[in-house]
Short mmCIF file of C-alpha atoms and ligand atoms in Angstrom, two decimals:
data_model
loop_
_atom_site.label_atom_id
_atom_site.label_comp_id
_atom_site.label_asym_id
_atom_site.label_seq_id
_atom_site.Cartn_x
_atom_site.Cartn_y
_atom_site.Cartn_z
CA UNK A 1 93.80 93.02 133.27
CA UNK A 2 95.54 95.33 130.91
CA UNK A 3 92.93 96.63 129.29
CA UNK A 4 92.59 100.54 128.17
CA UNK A 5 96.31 100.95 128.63
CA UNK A 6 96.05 104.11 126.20
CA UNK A 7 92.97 105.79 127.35
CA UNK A 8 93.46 109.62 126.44
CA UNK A 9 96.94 108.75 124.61
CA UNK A 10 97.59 110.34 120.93
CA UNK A 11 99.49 107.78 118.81
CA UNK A 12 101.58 107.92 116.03
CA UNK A 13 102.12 104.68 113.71
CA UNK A 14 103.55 105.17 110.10
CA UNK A 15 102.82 102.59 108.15
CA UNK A 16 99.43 101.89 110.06
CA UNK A 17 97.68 100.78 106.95
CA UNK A 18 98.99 97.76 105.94
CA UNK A 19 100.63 94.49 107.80
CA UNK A 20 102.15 95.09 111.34
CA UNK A 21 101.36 98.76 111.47
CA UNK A 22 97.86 97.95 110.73
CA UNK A 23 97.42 95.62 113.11
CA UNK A 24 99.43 97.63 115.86
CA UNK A 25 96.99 100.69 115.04
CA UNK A 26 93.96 98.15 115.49
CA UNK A 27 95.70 97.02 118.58
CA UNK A 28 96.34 100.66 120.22
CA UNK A 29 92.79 101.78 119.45
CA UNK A 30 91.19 98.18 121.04
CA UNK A 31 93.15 100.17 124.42
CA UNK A 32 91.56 103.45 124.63
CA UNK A 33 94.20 105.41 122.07
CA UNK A 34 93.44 108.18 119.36
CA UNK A 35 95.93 106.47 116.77
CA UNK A 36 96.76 108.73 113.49
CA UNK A 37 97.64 106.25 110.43
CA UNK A 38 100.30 107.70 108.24
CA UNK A 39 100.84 106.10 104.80
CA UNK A 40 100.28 106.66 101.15
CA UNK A 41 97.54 104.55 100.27
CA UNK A 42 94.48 105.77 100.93
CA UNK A 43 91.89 103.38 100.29
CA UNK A 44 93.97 100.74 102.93
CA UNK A 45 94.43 104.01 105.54
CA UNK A 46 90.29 104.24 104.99
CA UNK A 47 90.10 100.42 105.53
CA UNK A 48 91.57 100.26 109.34
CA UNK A 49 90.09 103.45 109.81
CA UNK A 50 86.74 101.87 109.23
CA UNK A 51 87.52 98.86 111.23
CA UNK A 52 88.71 100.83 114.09
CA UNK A 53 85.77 103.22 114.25
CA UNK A 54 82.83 100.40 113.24
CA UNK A 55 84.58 98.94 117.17
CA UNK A 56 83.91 102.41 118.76
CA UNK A 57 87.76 103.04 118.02
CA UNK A 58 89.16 106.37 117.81
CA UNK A 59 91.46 106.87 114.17
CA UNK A 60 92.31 109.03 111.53
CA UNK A 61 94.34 108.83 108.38
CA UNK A 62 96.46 111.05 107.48
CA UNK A 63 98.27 110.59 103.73
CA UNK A 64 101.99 110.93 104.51
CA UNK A 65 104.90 109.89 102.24
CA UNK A 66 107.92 109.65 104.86
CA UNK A 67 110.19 110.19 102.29
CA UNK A 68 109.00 113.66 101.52
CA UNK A 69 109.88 116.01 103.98
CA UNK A 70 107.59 118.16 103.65
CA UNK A 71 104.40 115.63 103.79
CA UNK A 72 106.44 114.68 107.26
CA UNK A 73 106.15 118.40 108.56
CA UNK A 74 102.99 118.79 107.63
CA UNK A 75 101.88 115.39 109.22
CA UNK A 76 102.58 116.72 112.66
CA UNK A 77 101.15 119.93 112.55
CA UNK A 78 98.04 118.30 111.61
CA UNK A 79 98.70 115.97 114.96
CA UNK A 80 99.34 119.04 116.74
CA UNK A 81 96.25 120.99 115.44
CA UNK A 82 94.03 118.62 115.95
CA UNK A 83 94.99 116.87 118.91
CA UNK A 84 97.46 119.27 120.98
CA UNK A 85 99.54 116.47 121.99
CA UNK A 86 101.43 113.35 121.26
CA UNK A 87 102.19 110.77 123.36
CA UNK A 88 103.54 107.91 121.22
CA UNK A 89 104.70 106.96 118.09
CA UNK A 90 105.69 103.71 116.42
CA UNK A 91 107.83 104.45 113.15
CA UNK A 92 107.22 101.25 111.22
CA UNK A 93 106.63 102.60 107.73
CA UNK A 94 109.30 100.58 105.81
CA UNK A 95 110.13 99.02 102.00
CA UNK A 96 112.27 95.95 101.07
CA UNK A 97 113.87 95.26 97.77
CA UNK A 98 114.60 92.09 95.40
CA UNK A 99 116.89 89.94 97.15
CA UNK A 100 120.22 90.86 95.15
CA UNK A 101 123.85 90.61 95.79
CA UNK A 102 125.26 94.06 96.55
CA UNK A 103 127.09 94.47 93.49
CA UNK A 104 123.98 94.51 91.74
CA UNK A 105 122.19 97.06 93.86
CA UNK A 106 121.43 100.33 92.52
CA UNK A 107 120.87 103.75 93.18
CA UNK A 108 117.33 103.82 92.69
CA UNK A 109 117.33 100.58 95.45
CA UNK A 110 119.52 102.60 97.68
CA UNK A 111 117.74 105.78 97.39
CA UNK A 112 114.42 104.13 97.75
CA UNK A 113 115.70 102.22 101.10
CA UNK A 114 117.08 104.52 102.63
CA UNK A 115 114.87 107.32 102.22
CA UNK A 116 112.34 105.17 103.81
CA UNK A 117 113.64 103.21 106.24
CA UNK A 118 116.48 105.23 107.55
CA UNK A 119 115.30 108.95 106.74
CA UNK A 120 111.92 108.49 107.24
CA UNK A 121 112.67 106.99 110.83
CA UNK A 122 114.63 109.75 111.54
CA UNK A 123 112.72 112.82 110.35
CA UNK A 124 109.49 111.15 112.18
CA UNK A 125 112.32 111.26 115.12
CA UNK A 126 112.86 114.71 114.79
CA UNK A 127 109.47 115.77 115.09
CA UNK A 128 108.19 113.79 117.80
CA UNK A 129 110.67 114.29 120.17
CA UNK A 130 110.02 117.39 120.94
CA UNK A 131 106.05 117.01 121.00
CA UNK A 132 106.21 114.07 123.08
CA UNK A 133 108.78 115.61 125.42
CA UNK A 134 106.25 118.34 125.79
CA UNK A 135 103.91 115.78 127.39
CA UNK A 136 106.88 115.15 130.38
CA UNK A 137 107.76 111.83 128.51
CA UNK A 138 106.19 108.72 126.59
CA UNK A 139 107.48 106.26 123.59
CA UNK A 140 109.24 105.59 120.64
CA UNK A 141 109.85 102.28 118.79
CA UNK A 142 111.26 101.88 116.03
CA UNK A 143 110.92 99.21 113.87
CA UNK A 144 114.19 97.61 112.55
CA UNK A 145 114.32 94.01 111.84
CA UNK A 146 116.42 90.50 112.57
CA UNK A 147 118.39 92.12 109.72
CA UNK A 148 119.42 95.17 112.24
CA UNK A 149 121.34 92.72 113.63
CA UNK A 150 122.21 90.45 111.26
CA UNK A 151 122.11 89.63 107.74
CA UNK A 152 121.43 87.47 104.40
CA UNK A 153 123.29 87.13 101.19
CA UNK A 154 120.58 89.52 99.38
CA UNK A 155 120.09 91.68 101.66
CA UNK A 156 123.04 94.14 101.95
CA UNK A 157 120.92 97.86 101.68
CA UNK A 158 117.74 96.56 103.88
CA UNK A 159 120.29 95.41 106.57
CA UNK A 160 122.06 98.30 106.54
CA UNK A 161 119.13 100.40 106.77
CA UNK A 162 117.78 98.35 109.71
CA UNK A 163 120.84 98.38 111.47
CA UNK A 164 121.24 101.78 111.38
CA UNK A 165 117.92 102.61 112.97
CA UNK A 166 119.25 100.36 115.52
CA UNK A 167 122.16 103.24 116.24
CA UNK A 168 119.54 105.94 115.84
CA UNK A 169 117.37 104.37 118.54
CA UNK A 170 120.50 104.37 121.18
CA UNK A 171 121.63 108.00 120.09
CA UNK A 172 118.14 109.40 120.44
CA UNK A 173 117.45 107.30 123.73
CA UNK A 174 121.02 108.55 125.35
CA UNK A 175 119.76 112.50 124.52
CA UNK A 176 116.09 112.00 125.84
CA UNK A 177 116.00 109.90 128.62
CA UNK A 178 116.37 113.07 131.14
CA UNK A 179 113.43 113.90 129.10
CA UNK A 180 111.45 110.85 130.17
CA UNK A 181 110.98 109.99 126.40
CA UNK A 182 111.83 106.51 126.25
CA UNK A 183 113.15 104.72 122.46
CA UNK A 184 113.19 101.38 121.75
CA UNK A 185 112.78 99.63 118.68
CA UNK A 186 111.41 96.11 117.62
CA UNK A 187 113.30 93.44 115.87
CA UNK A 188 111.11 91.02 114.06
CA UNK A 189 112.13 87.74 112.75
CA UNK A 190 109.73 86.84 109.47
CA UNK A 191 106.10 88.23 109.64
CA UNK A 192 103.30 87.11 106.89
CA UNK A 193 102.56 89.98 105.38
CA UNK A 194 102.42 91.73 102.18
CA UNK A 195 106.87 92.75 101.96
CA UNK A 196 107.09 88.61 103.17
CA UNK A 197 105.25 87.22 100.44
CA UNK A 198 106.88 89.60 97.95
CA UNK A 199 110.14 88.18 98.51
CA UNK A 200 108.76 84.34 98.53
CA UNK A 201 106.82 84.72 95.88
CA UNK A 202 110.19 85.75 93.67
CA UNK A 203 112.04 83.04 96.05
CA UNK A 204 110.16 80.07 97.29
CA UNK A 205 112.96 78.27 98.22
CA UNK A 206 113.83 81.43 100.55
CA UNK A 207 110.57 80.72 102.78
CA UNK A 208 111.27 76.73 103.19
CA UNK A 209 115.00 78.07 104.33
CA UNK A 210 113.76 80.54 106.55
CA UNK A 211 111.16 78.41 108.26
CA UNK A 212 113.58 75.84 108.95
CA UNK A 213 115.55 78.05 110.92
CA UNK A 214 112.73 79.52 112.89
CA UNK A 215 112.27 77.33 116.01
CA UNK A 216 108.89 77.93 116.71
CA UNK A 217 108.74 76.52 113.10
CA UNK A 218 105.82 79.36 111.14
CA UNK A 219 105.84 83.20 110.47
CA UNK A 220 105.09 85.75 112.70
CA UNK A 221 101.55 86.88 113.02
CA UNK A 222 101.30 90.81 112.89
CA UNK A 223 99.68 90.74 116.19
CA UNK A 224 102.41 89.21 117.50
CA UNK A 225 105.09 92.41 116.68
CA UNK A 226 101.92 94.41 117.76
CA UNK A 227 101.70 92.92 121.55
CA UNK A 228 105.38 94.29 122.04
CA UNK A 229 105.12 97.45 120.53
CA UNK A 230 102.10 98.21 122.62
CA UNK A 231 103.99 96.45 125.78
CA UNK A 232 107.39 99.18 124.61
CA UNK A 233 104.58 101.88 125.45
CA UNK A 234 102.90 101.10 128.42
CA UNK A 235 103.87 101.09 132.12
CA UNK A 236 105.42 97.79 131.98
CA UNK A 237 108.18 99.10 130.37
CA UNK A 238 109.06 102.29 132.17
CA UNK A 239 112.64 101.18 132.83
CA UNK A 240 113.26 100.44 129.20
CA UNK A 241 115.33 102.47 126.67
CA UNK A 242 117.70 102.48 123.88
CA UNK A 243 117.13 98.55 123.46
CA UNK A 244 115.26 96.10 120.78
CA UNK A 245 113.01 92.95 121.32
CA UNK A 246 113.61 90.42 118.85
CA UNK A 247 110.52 88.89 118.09
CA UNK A 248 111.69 85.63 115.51
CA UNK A 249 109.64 82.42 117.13
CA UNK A 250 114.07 81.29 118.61
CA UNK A 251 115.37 82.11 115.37
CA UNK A 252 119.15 82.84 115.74
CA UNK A 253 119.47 80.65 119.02
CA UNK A 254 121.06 78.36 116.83
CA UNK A 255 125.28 79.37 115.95
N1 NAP B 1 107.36 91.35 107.17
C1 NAP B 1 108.52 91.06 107.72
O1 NAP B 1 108.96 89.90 107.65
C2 NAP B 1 109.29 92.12 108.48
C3 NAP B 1 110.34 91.67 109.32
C4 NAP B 1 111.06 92.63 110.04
C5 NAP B 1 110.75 93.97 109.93
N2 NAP B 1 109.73 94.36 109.10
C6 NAP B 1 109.44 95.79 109.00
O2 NAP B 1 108.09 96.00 109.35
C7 NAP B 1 107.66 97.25 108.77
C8 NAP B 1 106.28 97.06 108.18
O3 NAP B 1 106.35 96.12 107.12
P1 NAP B 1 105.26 94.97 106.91
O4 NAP B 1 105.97 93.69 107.00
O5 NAP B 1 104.10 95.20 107.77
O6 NAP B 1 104.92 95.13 105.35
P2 NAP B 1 103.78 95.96 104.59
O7 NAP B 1 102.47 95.33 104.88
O8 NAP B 1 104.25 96.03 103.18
O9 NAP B 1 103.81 97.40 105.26
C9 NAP B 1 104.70 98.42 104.89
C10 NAP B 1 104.06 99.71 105.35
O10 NAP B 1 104.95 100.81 105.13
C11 NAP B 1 104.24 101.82 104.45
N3 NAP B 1 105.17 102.61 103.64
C12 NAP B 1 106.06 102.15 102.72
N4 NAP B 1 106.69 103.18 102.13
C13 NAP B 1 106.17 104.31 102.69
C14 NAP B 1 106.40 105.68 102.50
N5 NAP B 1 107.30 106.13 101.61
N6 NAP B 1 105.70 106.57 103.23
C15 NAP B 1 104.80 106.14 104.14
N7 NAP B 1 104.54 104.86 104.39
C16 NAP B 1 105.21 103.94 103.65
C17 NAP B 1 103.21 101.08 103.59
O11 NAP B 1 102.10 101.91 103.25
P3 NAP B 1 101.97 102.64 101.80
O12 NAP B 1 102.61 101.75 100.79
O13 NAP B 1 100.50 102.82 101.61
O14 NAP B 1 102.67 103.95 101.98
C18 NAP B 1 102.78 100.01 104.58
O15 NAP B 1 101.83 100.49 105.47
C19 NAP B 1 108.75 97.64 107.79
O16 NAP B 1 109.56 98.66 108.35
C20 NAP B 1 109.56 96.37 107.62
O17 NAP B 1 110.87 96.62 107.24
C21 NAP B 1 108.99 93.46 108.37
#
C-alpha cells in the first residue's frame, strides 16, 4: 500500500554503508528514491551500491569524511551537479568510543566524537537546508540515540554528542518550518550492528544488562530504525517537526 513512496526523490544518508544507514539506503531505494551513500569506506559504499542496483535500485557512492569540511562541501555540489535537487537527507554517519568514565576521556575521544556526531550533523545541516528548501520543503532526521536523552556510566562524550543533535534538530526545525522543511531525528535504543558489538565485545556483561532492560527483550534490527526514518519522510508525517521517535523495543518505560 505504501509502496514507491520516493519515486523521483534525491536522498541523502551519511553513513549509508554500513549498519542502519545501509539498510535505510536499501530501504529508500526498494521505494522509488535516487539515494547518494556518503561514507569513507569504499569497498562497503560499493557493496550496497551493488545490492541496490543488482534490485533495479537507483545509488551512488560518494566518499565523504563528515568531519572534513571540505569533503562535506564538495559532497553536495556533486548532489547538486548531478542531480539538481535534494529532497531528503538522513544524517546518521556517527562513531562511539570505549565505554570510560569521563575523567578518563580524552581529547582525541572528544575531538573524534564530536567532530562526527555533532559537527558532521550540523555541517550536513547547513548544506541541505538550503537545497532542500529550494524544492518548497522535504526531510531531515537526524540520528541521535536513547543516549540523547539519557545516559550510562561510560558514556559521558557520546551522550553529550547525541543530545546535542537533539537541540540542533529543534533549532533548525523552529527556523525552517515556514520553509516546509521538516527535522526530526531518530532515537534508537540498542541496534546489532557493527558500533553494538564493538562495545560488547570489550563488555559482555554490558549486552546481558542492556537486554534485560529492553522489554521487547533482543536488539534492534537495522530495518527496524530504517521503517521510521523512511515513515519521518513520507506523507504520513507531514505534521511532524522538531521531535524524535525512540525506537528501544519499551526500554526506559521502566523508572
Ligand atoms: N548501534 C546502536 O546501538 C545505535 C544506537 C543508537 C544510535 N546509533 C547511531 O546510529 C548511527 C549509525 O551507527 P550504526 O549503529 O549503524 O553503526 P555502524 O555500522 O558502525 O555505522 C556507522 C556509520 O557511520 C559512518 N561514519 C563514521 N565516521 C564517519 C565519518 N567521519 N565520515 C563519514 N561517515 C562516517 C561509517 O562509515 P565509514 O566508517 O566507512 O565512514 C558507518 O557507515 C550512528 O550515528 C550511531 O551513533 C547506533
Amino acid at each position: 500500500m505504501n509502496a514507491r513512496r520516493f519515486d523521483d526523490k534525491v536522498v541523502l544518508v551519511t553513513g549509508g554503508n554500513s549498519g542502519i544507514g545501509r539498510a535505510t539506503a536499501i530501504a529508500f531505494a526498494a521505494e522509488g528514491a535516487s539515494v547518494v551513500i556518503a561514507a569513507r569506506r569504499e569497498n562497503l559504499g560499493a557493496d550496497v551500491v551493488d545490492e541496490i542496483t543488482g534490485r533495479d535500485g537507483k545509488a551512488e557512492f560518494i566518499r565523504t569524511d563528515v568531519t572534513e569540511p571540505g569533503q562535506v562541501e564538495a559532497l553536495f555540489a556533486a548532489i547538486g551537479e548531478r542531480y539538481g535537487r535534494l529532497n531528503h537527507a538522513f544524517n546518521n554517519a556517527g562513531t562511539g568510543v570505549p565505554l570510560r568514565r569521563l575523567a578518563n576521556t580524552t581529547m582525541e575521544e572528544w575531538t573524534a566524537v564530536m567532530n562526527t556526531n555533532l559537527r558532521g550533523t550540523w555541517l550536513c545541516m547547513k548544506y541541505e537546508i538550503p537545497m532542500i528548501r529550494k524544492e518548497g520543503g522535504g526531510s531531515i532526521v537526524n540520528n541521535s540515540s536513547v543516549m540523547g536523552l539519557r545516559c550510562n556510566d561510560g558514556l559521558s562524550l557520546y551522550s553529550a554528542s547525541k543530545h546535542a543533535i537533539l537541540g540542533l534538530t529543534r533549532a533548525a526545525a523552529l527556523e525552517v518550518a515556514h520553509r516546509k522543511v521538516r527535522v526530526n531525528a531518530v532515537c534508537p535504543g540498542f541496534v546489532d550492528t557493527d558500533m553494538a558489538r564493538k562495545i560488547f565485545d570489550h563488555n559482555p556483561a554490558a549486552k546481558d544488562a542492556i537486554l534485560a532492560s529492553v522489554p521487547l527483550g533482543r536488539l534492534a534490527k537495522p530495518e527496524e530504525i530504517a521503517g521510521a526514518v523512511l515513515m519521518l519522510c513520507s506523507d504520513a508525517a507531514t505534521f511532524m517537526t522538531g521531535k524524535e521517535i525512540v525506537i528501544a523495543g519499551g526500554q526506559g518505560i521502566r523508572p
